[in-house]
mmCIF file of C-alpha atoms and ligand atoms in Angstrom:
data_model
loop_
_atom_site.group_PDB
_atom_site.id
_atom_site.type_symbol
_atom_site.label_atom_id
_atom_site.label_comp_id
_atom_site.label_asym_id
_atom_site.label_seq_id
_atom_site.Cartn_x
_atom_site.Cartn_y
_atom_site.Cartn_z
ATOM 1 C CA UNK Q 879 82.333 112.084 150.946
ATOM 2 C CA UNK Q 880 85.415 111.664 153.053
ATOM 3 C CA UNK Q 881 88.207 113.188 154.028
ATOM 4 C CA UNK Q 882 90.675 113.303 156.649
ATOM 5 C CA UNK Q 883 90.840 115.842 159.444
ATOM 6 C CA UNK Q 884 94.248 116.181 161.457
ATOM 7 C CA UNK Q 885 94.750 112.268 160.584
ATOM 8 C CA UNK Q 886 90.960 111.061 161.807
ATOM 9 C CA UNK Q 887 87.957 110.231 159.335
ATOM 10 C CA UNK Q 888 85.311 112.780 158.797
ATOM 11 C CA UNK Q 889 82.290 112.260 156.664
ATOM 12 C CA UNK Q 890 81.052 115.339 155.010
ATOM 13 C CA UNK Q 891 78.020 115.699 153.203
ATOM 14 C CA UNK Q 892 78.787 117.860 150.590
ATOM 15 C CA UNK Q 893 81.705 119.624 149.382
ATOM 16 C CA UNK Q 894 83.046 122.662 151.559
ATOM 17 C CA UNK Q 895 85.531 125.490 151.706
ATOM 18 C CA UNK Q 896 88.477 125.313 153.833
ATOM 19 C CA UNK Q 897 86.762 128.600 155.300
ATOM 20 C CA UNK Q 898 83.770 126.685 156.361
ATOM 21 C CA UNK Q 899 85.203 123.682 157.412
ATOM 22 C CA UNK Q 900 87.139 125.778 160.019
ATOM 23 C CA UNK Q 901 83.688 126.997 160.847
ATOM 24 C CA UNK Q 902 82.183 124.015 161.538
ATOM 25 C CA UNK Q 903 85.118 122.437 163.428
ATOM 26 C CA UNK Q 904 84.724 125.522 165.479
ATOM 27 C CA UNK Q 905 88.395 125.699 165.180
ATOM 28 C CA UNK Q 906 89.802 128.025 168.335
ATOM 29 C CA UNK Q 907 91.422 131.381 167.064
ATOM 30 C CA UNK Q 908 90.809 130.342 163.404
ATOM 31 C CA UNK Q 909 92.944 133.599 162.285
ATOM 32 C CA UNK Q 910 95.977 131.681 163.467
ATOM 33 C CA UNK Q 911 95.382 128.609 162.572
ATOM 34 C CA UNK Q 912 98.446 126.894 159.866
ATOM 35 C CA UNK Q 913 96.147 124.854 157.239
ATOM 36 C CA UNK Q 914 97.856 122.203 155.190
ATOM 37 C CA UNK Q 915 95.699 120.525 152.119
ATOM 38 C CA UNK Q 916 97.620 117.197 150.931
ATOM 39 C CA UNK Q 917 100.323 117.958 152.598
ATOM 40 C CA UNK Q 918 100.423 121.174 150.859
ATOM 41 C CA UNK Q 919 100.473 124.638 152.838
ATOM 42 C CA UNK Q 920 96.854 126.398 151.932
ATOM 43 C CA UNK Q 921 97.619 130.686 152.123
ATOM 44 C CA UNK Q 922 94.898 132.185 154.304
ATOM 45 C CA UNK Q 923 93.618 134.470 150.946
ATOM 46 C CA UNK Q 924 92.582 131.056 149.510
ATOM 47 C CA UNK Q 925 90.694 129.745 152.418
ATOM 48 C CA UNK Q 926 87.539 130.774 150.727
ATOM 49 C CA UNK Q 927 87.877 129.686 147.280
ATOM 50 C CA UNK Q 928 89.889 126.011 147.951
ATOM 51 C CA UNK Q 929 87.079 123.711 148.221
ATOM 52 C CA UNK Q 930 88.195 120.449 149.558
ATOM 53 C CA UNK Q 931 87.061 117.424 148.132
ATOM 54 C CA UNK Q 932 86.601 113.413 148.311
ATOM 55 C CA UNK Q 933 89.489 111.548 149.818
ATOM 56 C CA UNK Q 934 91.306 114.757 150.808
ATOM 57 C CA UNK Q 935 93.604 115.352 153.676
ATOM 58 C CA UNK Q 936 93.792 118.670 155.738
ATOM 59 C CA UNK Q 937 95.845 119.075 158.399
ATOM 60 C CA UNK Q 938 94.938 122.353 161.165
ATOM 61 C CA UNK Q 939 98.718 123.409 162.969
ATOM 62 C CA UNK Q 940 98.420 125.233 166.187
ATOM 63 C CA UNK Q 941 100.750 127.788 167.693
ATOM 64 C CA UNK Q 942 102.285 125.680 170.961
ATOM 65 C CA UNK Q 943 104.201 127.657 173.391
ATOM 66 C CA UNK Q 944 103.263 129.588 176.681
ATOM 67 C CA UNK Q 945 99.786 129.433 174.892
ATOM 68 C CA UNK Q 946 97.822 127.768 172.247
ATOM 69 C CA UNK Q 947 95.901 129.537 169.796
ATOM 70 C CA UNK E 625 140.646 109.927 172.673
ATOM 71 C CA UNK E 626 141.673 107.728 175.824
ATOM 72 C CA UNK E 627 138.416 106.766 177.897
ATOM 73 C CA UNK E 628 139.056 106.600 181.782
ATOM 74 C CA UNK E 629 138.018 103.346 183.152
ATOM 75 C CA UNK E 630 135.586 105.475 184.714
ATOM 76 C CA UNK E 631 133.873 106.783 181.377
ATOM 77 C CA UNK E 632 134.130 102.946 179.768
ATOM 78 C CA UNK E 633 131.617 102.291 182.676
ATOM 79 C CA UNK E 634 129.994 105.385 182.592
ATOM 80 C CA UNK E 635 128.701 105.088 179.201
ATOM 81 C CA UNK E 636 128.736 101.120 178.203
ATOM 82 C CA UNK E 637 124.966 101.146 177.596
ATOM 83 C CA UNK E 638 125.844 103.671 174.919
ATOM 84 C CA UNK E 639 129.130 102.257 173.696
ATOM 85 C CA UNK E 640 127.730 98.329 173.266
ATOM 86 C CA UNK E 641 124.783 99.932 171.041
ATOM 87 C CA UNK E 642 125.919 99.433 167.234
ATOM 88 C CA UNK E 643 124.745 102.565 166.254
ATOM 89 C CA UNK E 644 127.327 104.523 169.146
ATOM 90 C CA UNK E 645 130.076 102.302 169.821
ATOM 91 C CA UNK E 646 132.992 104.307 170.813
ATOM 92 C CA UNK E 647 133.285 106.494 168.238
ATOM 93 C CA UNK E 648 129.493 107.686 168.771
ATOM 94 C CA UNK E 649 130.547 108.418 172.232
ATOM 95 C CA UNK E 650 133.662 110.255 170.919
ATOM 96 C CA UNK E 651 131.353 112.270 168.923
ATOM 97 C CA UNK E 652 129.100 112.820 171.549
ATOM 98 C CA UNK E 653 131.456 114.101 173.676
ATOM 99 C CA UNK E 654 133.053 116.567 171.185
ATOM 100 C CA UNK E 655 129.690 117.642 170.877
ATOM 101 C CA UNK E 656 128.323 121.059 171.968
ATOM 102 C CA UNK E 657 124.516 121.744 172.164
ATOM 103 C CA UNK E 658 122.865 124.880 173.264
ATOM 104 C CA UNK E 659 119.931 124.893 175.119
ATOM 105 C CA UNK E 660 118.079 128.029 175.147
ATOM 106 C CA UNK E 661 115.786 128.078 178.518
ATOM 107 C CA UNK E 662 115.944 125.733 181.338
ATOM 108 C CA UNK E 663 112.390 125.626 181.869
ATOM 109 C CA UNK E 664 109.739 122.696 181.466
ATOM 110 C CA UNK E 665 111.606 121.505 177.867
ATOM 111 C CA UNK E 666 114.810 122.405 178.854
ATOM 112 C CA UNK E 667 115.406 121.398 182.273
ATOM 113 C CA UNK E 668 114.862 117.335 180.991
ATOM 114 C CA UNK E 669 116.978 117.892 178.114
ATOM 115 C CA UNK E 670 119.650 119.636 179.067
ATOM 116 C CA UNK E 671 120.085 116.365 181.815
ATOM 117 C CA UNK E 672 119.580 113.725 179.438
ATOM 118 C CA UNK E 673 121.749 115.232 177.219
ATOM 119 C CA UNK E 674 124.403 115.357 180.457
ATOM 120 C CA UNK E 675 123.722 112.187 181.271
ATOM 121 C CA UNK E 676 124.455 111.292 177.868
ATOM 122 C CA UNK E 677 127.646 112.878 177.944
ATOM 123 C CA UNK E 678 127.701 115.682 175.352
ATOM 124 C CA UNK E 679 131.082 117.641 176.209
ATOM 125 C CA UNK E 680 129.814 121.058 175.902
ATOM 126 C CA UNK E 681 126.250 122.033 177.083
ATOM 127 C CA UNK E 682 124.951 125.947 177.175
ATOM 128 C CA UNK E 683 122.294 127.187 178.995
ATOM 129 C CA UNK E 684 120.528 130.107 178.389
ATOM 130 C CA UNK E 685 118.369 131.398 181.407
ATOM 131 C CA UNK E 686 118.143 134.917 182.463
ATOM 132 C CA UNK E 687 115.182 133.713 184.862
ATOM 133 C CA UNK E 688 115.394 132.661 189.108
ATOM 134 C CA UNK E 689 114.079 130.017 190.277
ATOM 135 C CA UNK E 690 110.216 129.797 191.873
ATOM 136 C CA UNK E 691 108.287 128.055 193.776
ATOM 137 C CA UNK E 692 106.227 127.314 190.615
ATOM 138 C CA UNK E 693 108.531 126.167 188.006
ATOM 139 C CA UNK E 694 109.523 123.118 190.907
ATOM 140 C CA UNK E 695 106.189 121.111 189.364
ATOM 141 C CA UNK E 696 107.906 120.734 185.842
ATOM 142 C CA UNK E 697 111.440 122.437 185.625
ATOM 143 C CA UNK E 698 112.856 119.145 187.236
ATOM 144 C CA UNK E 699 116.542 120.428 186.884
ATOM 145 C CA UNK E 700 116.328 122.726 189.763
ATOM 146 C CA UNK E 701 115.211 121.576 193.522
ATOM 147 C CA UNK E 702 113.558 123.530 196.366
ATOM 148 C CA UNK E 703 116.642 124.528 197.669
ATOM 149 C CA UNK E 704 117.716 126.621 193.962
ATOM 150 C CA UNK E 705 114.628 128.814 194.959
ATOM 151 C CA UNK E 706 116.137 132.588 193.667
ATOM 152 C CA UNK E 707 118.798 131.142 192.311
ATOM 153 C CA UNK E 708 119.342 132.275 188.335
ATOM 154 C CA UNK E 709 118.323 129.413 186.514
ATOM 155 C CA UNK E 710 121.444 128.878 184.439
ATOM 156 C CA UNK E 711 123.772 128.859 187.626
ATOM 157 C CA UNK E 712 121.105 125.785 189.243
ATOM 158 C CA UNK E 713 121.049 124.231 185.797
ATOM 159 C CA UNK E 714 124.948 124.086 185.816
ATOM 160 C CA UNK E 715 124.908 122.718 189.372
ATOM 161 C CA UNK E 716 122.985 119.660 188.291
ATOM 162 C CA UNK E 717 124.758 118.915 185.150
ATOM 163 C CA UNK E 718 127.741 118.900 186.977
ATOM 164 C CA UNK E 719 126.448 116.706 189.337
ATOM 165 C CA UNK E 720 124.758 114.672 187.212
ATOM 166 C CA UNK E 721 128.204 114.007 185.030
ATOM 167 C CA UNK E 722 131.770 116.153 185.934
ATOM 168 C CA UNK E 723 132.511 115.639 182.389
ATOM 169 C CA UNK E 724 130.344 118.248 181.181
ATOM 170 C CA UNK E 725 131.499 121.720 180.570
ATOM 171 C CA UNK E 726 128.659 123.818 181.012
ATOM 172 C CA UNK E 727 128.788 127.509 179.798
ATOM 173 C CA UNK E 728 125.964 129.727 181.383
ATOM 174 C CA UNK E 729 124.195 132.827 179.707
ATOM 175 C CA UNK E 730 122.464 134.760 181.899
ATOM 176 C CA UNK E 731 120.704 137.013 179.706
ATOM 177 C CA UNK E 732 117.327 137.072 177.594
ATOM 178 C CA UNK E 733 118.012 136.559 174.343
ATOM 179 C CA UNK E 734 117.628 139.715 171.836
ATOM 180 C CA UNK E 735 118.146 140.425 168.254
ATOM 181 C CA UNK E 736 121.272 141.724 169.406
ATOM 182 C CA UNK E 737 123.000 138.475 171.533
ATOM 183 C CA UNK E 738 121.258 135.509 170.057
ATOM 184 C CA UNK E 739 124.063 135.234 167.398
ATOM 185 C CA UNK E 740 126.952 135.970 169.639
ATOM 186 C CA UNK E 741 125.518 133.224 172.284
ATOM 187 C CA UNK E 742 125.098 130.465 168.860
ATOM 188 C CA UNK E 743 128.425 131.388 167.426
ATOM 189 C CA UNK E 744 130.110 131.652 171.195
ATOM 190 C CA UNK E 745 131.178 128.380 171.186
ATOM 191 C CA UNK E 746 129.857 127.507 167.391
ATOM 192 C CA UNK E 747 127.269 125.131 168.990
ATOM 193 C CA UNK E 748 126.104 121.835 166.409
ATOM 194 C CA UNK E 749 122.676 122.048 167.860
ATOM 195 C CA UNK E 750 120.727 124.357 169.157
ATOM 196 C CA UNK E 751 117.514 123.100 171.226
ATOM 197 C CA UNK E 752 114.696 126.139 171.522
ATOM 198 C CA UNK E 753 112.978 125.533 175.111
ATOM 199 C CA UNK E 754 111.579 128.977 174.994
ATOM 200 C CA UNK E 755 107.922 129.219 176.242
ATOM 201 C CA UNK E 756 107.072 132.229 174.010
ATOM 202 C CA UNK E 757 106.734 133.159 170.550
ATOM 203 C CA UNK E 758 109.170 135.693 170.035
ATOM 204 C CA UNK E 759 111.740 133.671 171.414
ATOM 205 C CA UNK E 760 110.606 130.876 169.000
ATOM 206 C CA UNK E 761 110.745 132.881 165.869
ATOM 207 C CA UNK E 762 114.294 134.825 167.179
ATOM 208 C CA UNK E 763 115.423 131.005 167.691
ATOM 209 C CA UNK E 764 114.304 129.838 164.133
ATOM 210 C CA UNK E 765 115.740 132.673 162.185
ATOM 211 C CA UNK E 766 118.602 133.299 163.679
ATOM 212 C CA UNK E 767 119.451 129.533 163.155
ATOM 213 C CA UNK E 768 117.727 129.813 159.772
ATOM 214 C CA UNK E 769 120.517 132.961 159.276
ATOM 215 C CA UNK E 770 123.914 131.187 160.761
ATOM 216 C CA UNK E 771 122.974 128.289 159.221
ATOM 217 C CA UNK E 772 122.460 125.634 162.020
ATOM 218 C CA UNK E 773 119.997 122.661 163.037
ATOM 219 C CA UNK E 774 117.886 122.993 166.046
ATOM 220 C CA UNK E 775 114.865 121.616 168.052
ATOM 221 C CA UNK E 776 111.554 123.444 168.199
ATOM 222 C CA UNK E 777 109.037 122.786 170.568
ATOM 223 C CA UNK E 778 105.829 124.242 172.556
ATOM 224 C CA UNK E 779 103.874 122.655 175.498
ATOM 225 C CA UNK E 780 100.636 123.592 176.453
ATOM 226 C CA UNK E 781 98.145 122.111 178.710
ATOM 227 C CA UNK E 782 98.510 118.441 177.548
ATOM 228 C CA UNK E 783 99.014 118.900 174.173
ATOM 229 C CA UNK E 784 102.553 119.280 172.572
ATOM 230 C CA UNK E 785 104.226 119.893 169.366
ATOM 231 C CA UNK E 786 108.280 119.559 168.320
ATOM 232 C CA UNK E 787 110.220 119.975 164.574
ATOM 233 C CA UNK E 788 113.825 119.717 163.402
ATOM 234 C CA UNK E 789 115.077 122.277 161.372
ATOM 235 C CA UNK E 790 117.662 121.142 159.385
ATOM 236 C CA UNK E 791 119.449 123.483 157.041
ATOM 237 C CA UNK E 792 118.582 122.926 153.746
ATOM 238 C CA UNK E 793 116.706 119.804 154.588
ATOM 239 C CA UNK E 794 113.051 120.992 154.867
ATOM 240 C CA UNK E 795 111.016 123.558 156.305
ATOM 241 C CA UNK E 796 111.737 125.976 159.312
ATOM 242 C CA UNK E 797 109.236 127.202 161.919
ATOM 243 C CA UNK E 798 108.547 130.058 159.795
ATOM 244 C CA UNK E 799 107.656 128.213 156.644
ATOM 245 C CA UNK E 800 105.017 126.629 159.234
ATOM 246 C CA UNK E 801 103.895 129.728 161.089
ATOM 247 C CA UNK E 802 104.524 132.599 159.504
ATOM 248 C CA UNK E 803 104.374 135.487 162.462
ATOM 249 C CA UNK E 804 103.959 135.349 165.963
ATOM 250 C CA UNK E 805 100.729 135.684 166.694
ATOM 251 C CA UNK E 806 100.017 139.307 168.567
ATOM 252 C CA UNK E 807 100.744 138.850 172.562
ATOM 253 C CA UNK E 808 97.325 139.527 173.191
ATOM 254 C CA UNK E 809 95.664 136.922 171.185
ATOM 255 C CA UNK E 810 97.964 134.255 173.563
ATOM 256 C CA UNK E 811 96.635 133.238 177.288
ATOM 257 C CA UNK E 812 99.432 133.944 179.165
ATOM 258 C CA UNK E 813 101.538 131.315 180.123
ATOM 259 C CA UNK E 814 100.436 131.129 184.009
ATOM 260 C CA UNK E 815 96.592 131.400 183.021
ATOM 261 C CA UNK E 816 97.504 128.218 180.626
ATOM 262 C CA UNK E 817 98.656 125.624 182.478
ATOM 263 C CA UNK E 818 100.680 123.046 181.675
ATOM 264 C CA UNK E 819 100.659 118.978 183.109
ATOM 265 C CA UNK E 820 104.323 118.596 184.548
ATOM 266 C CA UNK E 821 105.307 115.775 182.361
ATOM 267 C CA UNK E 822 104.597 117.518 179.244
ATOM 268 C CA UNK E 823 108.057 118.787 178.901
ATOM 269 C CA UNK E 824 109.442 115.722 179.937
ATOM 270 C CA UNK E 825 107.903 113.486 176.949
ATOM 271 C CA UNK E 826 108.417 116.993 174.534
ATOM 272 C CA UNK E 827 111.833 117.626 176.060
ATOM 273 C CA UNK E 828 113.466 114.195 175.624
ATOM 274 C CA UNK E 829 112.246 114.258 172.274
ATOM 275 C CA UNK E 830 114.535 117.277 171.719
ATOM 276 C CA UNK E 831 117.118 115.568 173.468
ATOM 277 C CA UNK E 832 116.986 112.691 170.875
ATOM 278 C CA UNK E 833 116.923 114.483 168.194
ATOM 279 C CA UNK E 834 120.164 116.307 169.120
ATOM 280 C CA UNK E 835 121.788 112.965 170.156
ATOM 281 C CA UNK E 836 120.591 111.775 166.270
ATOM 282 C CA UNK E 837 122.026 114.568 164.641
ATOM 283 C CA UNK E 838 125.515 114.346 166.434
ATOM 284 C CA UNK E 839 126.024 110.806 166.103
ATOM 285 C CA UNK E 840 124.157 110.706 162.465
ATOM 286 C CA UNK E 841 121.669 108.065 162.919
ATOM 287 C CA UNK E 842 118.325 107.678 161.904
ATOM 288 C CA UNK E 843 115.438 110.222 160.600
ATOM 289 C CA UNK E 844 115.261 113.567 162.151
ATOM 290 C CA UNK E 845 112.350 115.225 162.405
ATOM 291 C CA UNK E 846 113.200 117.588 159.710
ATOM 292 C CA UNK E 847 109.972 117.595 157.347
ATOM 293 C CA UNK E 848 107.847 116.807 160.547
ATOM 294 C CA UNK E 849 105.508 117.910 163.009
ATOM 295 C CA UNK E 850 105.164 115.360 165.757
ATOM 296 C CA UNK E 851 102.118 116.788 167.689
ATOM 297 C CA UNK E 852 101.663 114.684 170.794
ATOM 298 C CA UNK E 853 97.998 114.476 172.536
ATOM 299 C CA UNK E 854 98.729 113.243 176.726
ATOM 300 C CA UNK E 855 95.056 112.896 176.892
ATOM 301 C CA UNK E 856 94.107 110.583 174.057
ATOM 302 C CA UNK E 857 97.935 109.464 174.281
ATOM 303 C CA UNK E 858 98.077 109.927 170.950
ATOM 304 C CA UNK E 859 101.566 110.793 168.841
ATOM 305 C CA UNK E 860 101.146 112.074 165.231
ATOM 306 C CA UNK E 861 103.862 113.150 162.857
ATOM 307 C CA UNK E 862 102.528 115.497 160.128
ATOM 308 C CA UNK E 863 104.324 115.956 157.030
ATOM 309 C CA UNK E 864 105.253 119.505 156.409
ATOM 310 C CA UNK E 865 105.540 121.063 152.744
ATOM 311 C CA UNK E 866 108.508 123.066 151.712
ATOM 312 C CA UNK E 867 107.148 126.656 151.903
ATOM 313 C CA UNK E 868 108.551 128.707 148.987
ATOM 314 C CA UNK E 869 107.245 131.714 149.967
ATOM 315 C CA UNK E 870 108.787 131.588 153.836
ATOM 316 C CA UNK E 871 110.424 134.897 154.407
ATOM 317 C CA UNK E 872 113.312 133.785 155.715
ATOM 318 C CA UNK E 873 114.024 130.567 153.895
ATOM 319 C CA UNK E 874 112.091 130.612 150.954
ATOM 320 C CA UNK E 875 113.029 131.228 147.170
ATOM 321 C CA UNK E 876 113.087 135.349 147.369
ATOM 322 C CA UNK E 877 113.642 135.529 151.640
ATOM 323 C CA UNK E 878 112.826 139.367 152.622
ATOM 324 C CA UNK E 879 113.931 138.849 156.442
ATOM 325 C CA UNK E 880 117.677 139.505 156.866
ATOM 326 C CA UNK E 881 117.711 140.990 160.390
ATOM 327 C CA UNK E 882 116.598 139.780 163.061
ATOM 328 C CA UNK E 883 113.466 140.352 164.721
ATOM 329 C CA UNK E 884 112.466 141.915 168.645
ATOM 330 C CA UNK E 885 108.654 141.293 168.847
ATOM 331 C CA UNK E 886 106.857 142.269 171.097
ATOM 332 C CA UNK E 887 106.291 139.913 174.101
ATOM 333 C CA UNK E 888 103.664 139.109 176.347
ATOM 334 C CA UNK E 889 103.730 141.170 179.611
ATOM 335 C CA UNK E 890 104.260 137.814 181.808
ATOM 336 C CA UNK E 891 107.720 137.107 179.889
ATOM 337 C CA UNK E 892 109.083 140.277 180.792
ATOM 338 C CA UNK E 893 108.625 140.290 184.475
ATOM 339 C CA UNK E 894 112.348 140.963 185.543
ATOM 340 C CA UNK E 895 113.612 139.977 189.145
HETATM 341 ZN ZN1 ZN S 1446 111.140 128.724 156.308
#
């Protein structure tokens, strides 16, 4: 399957959580990271249990200011 | 208003544009705009903006001038060294264009002043050019409270990010990122690093948008996140969702007051 990961193509072989997609982007500082899913805001409880599918979008939003986390 | 012959020349690039004719320059210089740290963002704004000739510009700087800032903070020169910011800031501007009153703030902005400073002069726009995150969140509620538009924006590195809130027209920093994250979990700004021109290409973005919203042309970048990558030179603008559950803006808000987090220990260095 495909999806979309901050605008670029990613294939994916099976389905996964928003948890361990984070994982395996190795996402920096994953605790702060903003997570939108079709352009719609995903709360941190649900990382876990939203499993993102075929086709779908996700968008990872950094803090950007003295530092990035 | 009557333009000098002086102003017809000083802004006919502006004034044979459709979209700013006279009256856009009218408006833009009944305009006031406060910009809130004259630092990488702010320094490049705040002239633009000058050049541009919005009437009323405040700056917002309770820092001096170093050695350091000289790679990036391109409104002050070698010679401002130790000078506050706000005073070198308003030394350029005035330079730059005499038809620019500039009002200086020489203080670091609180829960207690940011209001006063936004409601001094009742500023239309308000450009956040803050380099930490409890100046960022101070900057978006207290805007989200009064009720005005402003630019956010963070450099880092060579990555960037900017938004527009608008009130009432989209999300506000907070719907985005809910809480500053804890100073700790942030390098500090100096171990960072940041390429010069970052707030130059983040900065005149700002500058735009508060241009855009005074003369009321075009799309803001209310709704957006325009992250900008210098190394792949790659601009994105990410469509942000409404957040209903923001605490400040959302559909039951539980902020009221604003908020003094805590800040890193390199932002509170005092001179
Ligand atoms: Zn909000």
């Amino acid at each position: 399957m495909q999806i979309k990961v901050n605008g670029k193509d990613l294939v994916l072989e099976k389905e996964l959580s928003v948890k361990e997609l984070i994982d395996e982007q190795r996402i920096e500082a994953p605790e702060y990271v903003t997570v939108q899913l079709n352009e719609e805001f995903v709360d941190k409880n649900d990382f876990s249990s939203i499993i993102i599918k075929d086709g779908d979008s996700i968008e990872f939003l950094y803090f950007m200011g003295g530092g990035r986390i | 208003m009557k333009y000098s012959n002086e102003q017809l020349e000083r802004y006919s690039r502006h004034i044979i544009l459709k979209n700013v004719g006279v009256k856009g320059q009218e408006k833009l210089l009944g305009a006031k705009v406060l910009i809130v740290g004259t630092g990488g963002l702010g320094a490049p704004a705040a002239m633009y903006l000058a050049a541009a000739g919005i009437g009323t510009i405040g700056l917002v700087d309770f820092d001096r001038v170093e050695l350091s800032n000289l790679q990036r903070q391109i409104i002050h020169s070698t010679k401002d060294i130790g000078k506050p910011k706000a005073i070198s800031g308003q030394e350029t501007i005035h330079a730059i264009n005499p038809d620019v009153t500039v009002i200086t703030y020489q203080e670091w902005i609180n829960s207690q002043n940011i209001t006063d400073i936004i409601e001094d002069r009742n500023y239309d726009f308000i450009i956040d050019g803050t380099d930490n995150f409890p100046a960022k969140f101070l900057i978006n509620d207290a805007c989200v409270l009064t009720g005005k538009p402003f630019s956010h924006a963070g450099i880092i590195r060579f990555e960037g990010q900017t938004m527009t809130y608008v009130p009432g027209k989209g999300p506000c920093y907070r719907c985005v990122f809910k809480d500053p994250p804890p100073p700790e979990a942030v390098p500090s700004c100096k171990q960072a690093g940041v390429l010069g021109v970052m707030g130059g290409i983040i900065g005149t973005v700002q500058a735009t948008e508060a241009l855009k919203y005074v003369l009321g042309i075009g799309q803001l970048l209310n709704g957006y996140l325009l992250t900008f990558d210098a190394l792949e030179m790659n601009f994105r603008k990410v469509k942000l969702s409404q957040n209903r559950n923001c605490r400040i803006c959302g559909d039951n808000p539980t902020i009221r007051e604003l908020i003094d987090y805590e800040q890193q220990v390199c932002e509170l260095k005092q001179h």
